[in-house]
PDB file of C-alpha atoms and ligand atoms in Angstrom:
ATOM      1  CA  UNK A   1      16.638  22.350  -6.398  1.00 82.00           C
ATOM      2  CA  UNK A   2      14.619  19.073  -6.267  1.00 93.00           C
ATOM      3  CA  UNK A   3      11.215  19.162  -5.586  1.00 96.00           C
ATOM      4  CA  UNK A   4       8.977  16.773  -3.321  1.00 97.00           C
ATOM      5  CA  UNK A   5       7.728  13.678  -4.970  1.00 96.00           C
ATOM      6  CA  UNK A   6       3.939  14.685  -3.666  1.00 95.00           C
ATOM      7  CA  UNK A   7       3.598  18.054  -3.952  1.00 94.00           C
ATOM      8  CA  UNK A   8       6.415  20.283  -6.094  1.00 88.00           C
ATOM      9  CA  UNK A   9       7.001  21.988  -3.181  1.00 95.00           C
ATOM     10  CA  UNK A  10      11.204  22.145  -2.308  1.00 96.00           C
ATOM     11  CA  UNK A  11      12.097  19.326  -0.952  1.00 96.00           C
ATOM     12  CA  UNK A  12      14.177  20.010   2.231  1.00 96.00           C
ATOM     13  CA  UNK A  13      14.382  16.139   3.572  1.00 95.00           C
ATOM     14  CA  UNK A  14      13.946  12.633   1.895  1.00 95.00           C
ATOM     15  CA  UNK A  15      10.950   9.827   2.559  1.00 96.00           C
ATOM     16  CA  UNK A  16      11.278   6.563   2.169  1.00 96.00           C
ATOM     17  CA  UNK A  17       8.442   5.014  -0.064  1.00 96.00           C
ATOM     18  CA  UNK A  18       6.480   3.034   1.004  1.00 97.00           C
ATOM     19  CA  UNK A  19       7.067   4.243   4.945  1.00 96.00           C
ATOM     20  CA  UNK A  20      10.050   2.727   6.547  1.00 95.00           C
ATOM     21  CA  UNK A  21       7.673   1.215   9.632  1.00 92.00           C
ATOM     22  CA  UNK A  22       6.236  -1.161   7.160  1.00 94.00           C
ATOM     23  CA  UNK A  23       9.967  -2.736   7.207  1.00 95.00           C
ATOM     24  CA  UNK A  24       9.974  -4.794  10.136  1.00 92.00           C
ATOM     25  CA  UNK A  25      12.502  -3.494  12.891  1.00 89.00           C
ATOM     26  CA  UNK A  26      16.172  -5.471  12.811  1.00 85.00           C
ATOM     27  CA  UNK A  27      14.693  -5.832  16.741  1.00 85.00           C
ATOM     28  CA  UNK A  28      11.985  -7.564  15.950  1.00 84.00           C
ATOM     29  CA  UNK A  29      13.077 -10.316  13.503  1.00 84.00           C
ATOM     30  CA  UNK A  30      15.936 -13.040  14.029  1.00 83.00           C
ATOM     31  CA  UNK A  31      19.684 -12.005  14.083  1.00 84.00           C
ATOM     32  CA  UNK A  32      20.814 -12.217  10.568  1.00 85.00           C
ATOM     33  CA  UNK A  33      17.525 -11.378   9.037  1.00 87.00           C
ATOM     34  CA  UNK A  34      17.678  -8.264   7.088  1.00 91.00           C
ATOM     35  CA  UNK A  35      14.055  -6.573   5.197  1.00 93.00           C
ATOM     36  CA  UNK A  36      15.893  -3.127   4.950  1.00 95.00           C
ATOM     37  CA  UNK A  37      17.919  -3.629   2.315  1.00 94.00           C
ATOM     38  CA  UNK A  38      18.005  -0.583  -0.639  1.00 96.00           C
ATOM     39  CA  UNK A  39      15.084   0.901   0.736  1.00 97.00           C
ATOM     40  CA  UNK A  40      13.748   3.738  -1.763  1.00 97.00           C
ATOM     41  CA  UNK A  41      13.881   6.876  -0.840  1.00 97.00           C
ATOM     42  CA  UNK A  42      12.542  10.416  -2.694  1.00 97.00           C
ATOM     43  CA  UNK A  43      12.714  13.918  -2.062  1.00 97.00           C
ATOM     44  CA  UNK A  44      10.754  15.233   0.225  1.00 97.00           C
ATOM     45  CA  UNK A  45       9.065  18.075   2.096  1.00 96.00           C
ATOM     46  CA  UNK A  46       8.257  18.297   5.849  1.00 93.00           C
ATOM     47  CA  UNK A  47       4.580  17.623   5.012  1.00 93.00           C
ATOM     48  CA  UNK A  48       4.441  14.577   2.923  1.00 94.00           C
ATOM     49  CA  UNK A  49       7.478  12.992   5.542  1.00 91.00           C
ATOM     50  CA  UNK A  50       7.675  14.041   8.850  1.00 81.00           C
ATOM     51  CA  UNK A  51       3.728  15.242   9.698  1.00 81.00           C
ATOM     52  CA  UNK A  52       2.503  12.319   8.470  1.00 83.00           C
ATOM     53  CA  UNK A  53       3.710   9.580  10.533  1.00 83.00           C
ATOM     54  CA  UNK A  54       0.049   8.555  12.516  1.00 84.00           C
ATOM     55  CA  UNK A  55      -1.079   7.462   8.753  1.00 89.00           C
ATOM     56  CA  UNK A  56       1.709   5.774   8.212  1.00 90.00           C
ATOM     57  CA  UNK A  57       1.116   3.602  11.721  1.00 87.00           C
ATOM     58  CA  UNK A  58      -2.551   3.372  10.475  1.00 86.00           C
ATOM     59  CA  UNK A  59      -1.513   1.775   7.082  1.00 89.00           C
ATOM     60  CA  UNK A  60       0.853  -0.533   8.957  1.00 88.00           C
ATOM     61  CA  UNK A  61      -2.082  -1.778  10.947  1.00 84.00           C
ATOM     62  CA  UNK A  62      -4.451  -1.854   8.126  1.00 84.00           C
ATOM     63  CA  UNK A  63      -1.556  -4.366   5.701  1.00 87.00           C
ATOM     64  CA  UNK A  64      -0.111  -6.289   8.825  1.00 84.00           C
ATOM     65  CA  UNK A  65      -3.117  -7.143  10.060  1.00 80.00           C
ATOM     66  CA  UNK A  66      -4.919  -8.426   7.049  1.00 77.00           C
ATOM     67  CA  UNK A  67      -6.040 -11.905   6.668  1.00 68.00           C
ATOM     68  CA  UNK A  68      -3.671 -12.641   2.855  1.00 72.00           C
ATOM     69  CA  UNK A  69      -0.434 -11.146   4.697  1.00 76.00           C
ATOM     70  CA  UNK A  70       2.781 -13.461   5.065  1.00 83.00           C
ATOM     71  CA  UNK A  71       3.850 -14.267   8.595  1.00 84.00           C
ATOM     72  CA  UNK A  72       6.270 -11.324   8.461  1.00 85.00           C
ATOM     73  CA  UNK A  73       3.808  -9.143   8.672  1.00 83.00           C
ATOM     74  CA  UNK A  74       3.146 -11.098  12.306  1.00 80.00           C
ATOM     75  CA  UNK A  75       6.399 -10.202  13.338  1.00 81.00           C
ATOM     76  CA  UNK A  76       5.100  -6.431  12.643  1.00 82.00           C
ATOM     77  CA  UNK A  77       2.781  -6.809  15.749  1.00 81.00           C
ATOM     78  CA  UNK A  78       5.431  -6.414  17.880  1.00 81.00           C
ATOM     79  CA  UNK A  79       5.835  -2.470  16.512  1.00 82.00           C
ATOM     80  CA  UNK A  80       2.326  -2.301  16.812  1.00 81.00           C
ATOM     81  CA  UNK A  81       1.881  -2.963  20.256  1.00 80.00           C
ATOM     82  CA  UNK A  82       4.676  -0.129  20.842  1.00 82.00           C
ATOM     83  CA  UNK A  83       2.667   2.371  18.925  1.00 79.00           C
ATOM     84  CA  UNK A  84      -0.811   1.217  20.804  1.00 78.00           C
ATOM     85  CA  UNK A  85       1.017   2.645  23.706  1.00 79.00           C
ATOM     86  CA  UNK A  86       2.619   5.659  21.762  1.00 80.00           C
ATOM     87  CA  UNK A  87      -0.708   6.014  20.579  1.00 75.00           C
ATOM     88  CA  UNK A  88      -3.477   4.685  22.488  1.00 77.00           C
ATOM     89  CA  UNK A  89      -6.369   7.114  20.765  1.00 75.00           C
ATOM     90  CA  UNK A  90      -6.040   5.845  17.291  1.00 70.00           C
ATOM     91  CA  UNK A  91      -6.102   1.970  18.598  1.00 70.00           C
ATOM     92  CA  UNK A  92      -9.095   2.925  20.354  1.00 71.00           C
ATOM     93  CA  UNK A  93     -11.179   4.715  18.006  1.00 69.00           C
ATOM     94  CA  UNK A  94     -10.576   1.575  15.134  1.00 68.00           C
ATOM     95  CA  UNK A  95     -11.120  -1.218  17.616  1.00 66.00           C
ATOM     96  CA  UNK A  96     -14.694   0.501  19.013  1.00 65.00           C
ATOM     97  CA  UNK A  97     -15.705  -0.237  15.065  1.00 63.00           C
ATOM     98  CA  UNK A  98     -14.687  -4.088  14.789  1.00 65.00           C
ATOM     99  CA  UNK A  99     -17.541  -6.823  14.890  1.00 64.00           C
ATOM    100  CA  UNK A 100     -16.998 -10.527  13.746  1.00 66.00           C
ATOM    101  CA  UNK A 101     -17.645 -11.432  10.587  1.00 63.00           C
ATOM    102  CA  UNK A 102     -16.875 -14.508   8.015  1.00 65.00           C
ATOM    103  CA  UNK A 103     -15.196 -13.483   4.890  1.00 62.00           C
ATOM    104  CA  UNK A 104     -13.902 -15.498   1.618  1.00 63.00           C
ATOM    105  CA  UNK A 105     -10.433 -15.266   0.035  1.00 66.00           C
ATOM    106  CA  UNK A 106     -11.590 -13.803  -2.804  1.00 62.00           C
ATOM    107  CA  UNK A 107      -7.755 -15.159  -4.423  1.00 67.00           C
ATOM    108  CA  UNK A 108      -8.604 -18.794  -3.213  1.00 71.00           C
ATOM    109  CA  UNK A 109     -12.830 -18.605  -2.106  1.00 70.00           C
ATOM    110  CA  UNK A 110     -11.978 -19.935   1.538  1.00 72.00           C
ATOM    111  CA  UNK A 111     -14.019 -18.637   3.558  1.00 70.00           C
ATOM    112  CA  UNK A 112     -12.599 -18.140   7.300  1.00 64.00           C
ATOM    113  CA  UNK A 113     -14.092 -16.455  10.763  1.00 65.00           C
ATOM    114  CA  UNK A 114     -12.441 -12.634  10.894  1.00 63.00           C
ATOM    115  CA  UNK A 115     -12.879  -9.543  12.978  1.00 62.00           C
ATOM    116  CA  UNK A 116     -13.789  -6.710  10.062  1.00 63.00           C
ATOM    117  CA  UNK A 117     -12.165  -3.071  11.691  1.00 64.00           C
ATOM    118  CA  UNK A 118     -14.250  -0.363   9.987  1.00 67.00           C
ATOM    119  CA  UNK A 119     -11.869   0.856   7.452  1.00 73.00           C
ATOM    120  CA  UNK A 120     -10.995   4.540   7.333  1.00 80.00           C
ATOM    121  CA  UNK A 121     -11.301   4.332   3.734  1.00 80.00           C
ATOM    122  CA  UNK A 122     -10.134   8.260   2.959  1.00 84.00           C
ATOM    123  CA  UNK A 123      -6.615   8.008   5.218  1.00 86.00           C
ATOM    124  CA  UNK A 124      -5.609   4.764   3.538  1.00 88.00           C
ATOM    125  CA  UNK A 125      -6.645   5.478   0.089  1.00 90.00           C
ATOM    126  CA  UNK A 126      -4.076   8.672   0.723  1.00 92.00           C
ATOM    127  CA  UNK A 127      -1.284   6.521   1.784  1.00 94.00           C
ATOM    128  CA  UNK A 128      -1.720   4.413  -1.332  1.00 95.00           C
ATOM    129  CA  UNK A 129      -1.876   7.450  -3.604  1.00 95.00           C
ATOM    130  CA  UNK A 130       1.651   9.049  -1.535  1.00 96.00           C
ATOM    131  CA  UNK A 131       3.268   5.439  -2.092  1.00 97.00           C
ATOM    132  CA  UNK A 132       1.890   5.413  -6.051  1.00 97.00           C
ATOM    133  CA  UNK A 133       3.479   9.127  -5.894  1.00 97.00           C
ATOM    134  CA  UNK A 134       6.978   7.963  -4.604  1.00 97.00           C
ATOM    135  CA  UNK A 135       7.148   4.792  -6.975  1.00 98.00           C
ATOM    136  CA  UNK A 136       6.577   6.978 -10.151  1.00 97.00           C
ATOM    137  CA  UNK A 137       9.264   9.539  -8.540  1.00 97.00           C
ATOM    138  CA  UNK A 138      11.805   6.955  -8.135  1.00 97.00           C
ATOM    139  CA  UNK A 139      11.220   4.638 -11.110  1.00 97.00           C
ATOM    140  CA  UNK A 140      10.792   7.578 -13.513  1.00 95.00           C
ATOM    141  CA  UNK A 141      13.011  10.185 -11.909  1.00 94.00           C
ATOM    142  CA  UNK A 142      10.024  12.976 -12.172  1.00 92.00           C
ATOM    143  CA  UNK A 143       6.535  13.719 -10.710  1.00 93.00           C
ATOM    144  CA  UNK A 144       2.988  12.666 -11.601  1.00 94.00           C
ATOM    145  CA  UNK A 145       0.735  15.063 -12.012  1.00 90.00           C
ATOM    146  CA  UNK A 146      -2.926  13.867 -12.767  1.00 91.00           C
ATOM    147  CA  UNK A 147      -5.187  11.815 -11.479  1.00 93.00           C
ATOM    148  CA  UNK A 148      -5.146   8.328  -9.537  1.00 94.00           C
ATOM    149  CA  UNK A 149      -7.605   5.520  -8.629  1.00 91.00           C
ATOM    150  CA  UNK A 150      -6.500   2.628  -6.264  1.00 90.00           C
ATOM    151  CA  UNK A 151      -7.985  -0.433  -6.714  1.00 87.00           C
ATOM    152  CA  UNK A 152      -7.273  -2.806  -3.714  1.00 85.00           C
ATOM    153  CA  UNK A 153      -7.455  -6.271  -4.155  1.00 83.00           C
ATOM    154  CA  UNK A 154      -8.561  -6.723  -0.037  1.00 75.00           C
ATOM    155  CA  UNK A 155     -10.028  -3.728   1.122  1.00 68.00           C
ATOM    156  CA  UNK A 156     -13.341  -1.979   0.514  1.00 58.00           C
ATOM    157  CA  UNK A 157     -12.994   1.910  -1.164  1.00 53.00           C
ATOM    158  CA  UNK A 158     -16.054   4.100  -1.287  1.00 49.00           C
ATOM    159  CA  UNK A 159     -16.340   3.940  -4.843  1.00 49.00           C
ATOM    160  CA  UNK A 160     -18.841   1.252  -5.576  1.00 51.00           C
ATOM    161  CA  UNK A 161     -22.497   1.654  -3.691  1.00 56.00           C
ATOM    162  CA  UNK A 162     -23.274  -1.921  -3.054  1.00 65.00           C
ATOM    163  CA  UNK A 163     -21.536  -4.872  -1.461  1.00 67.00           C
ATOM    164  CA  UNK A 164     -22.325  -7.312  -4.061  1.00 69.00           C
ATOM    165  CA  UNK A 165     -20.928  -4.334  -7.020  1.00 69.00           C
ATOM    166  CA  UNK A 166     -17.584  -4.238  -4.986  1.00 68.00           C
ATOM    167  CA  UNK A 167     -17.356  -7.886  -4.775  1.00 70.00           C
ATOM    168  CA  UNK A 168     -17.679  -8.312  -8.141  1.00 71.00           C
ATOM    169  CA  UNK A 169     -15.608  -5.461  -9.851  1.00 73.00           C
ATOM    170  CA  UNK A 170     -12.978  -6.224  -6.858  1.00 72.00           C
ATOM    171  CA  UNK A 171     -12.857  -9.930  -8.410  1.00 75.00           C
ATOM    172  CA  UNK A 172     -12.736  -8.679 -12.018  1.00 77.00           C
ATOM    173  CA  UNK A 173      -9.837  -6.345 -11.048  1.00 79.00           C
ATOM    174  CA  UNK A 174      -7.866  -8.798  -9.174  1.00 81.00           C
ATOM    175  CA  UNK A 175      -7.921 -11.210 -12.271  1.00 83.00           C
ATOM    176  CA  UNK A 176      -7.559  -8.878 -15.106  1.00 84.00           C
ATOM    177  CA  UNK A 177      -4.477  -7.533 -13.018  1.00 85.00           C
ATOM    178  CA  UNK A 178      -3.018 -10.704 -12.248  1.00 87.00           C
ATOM    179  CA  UNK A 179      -2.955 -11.327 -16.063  1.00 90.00           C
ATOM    180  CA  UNK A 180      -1.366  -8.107 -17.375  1.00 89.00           C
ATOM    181  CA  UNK A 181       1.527  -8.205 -14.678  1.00 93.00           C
ATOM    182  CA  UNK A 182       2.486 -11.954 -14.968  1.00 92.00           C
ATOM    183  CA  UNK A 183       5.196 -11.675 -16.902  1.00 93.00           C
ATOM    184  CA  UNK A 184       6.420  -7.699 -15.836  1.00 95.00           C
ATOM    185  CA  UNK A 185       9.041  -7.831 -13.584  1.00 96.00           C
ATOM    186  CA  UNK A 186       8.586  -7.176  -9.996  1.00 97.00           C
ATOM    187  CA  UNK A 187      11.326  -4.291  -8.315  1.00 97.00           C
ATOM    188  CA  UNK A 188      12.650  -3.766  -4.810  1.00 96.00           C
ATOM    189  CA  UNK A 189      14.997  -5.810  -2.371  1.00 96.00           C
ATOM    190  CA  UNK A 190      12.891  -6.628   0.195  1.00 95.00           C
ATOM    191  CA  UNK A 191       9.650  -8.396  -2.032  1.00 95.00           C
ATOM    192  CA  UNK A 192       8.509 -10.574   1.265  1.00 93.00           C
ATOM    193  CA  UNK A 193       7.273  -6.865   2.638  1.00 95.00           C
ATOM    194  CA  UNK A 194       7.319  -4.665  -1.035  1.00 97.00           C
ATOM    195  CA  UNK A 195       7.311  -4.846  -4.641  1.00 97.00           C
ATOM    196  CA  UNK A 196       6.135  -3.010  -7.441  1.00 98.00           C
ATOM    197  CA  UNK A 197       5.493  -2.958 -11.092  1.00 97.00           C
ATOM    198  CA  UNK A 198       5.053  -0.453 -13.667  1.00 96.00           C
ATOM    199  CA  UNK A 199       2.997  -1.684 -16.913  1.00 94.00           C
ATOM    200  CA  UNK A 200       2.132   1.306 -19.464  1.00 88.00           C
ATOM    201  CA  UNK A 201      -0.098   0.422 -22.172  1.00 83.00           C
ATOM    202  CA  UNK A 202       0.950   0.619 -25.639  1.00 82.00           C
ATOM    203  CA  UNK A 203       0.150   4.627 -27.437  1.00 79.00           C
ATOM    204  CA  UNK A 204      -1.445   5.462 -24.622  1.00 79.00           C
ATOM    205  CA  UNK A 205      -0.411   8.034 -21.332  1.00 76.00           C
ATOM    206  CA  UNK A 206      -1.977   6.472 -18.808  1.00 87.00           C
ATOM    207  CA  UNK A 207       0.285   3.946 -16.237  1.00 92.00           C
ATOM    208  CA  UNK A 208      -0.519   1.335 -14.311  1.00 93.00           C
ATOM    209  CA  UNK A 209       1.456   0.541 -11.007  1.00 96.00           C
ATOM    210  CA  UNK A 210       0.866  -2.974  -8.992  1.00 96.00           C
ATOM    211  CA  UNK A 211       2.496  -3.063  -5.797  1.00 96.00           C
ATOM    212  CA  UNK A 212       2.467  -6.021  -3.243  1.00 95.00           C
ATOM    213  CA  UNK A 213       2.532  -6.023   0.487  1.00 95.00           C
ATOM    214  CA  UNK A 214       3.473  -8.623   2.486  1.00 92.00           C
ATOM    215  CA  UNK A 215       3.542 -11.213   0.450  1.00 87.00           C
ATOM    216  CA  UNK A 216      -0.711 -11.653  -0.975  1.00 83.00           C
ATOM    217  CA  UNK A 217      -1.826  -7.939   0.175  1.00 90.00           C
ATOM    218  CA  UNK A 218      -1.984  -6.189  -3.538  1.00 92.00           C
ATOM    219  CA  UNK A 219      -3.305  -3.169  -4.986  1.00 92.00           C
ATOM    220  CA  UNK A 220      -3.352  -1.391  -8.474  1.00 93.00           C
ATOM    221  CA  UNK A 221      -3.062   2.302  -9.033  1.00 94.00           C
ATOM    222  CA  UNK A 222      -4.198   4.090 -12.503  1.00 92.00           C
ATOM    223  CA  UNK A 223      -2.598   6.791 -13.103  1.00 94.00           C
ATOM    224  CA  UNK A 224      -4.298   8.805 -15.570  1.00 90.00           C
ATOM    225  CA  UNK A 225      -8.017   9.155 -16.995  1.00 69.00           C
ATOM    226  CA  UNK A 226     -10.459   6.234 -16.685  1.00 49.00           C
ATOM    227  CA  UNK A 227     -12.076   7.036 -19.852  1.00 47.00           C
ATOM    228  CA  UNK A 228      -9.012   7.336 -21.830  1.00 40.00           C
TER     229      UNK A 228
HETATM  230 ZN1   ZN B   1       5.196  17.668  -0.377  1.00 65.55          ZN
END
């Protein structure tokens, strides 16, 4: 029997990775236009598919609303404003935490006027470690077991104490990444929403996964011991 890409448990249905809502709707995009092509899927149980669509609509907000996505993630705000009314108490609660702000590209140091959301740091770090889950399930056809650290190349994690500490080490990531994956080949159909890459250093078990989201939105996943 196969056995859910997140937790071992037997997988009774199948989940597409990353969630299907982040592919916009054939609805909302021109006839002709098509960003669901091959879509991954992996086994799956009820838990880590069906129970947790809300933090799947909270990632979509989080990526498709982020100042380095492409323009389709524009044409995502369309699905959001059908899940603000689906869902009005999860709109409301992010939206009561937004101020404005001026932030730099740290890809291109432009510096532009923004409204910051307070991030929900724990649910989105979760979805990024589910998706990390499903990519090593599909690309390796078993499960990861061990640790994981997400690095996000636009969004603030709880690891770091100070602003200035996450600035930096979120620069030094971004370039150091950007470096190693140049020349690793980027999977999935549909890269103007997705891709991924898989890069495992040499006599060592630890892998590193970078996967793109609309178009600039990037993070990198460790999979394995820091201190290795
Ligand atoms: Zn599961």
């Amino acid at each position: 029997m196969q056995t859910c890409y997140a937790c071992q448990k037997p997988a009774t249905t199948k989940e597409h990775t990353p969630p299907l809502c982040l592919f916009p709707d054939r609805k909302d995009i021109p006839d002709g236009v098509d960003f669901r092509r091959n879509l991954i899927t992996v086994p799956s149980c009820e838990e880590h598919n069906l129970k947790k669509s809300g933090d799947d609509e909270y990632l979509l907000y989080v990526l498709s609303t982020n100042l380095p996505a492409n323009e389709i993630a524009q044409a995502q705000w369309t699905k959001l404003k059908r899940a603000v009314v689906r869902r009005p108490a999860l709109w409301n609660s992010m939206c009561s935490s937004s101020e404005d702000v001026e932030v730099m590209d740290s890809q291109t140091g432009k510096i532009y006027e923004a409204v910051q959301i307070g991030l929900d740091g724990s649910r989105f770090q979760r979805s990024l470690e589910l998706i990390t889950l499903g990519i090593y399930c599909h690309h390796f056809g078993n499960h990861w077991i061990g640790n994981i650290r997400i690095h996000s190349d636009f969004a603030d994690f709880p690891y770091e104490s100070s602003k200035a500490e996450i600035d930096a080490n979120r620069m030094l990531v971004f370039h150091c990444a950007e470096k190693l994956f140049a020349s690793i080949p980027r999977h999935g159909d549909n890269q103007d929403v997705f891709w991924y890459q898989v890069y495992k250093p040499e006599n060592s078990f630890r892998y590193l996964i970078r996967i793109g989201f609309y178009g600039r939105c990037t993070i990198t996943a460790f999979l394995g011991e820091m201190n290795e």
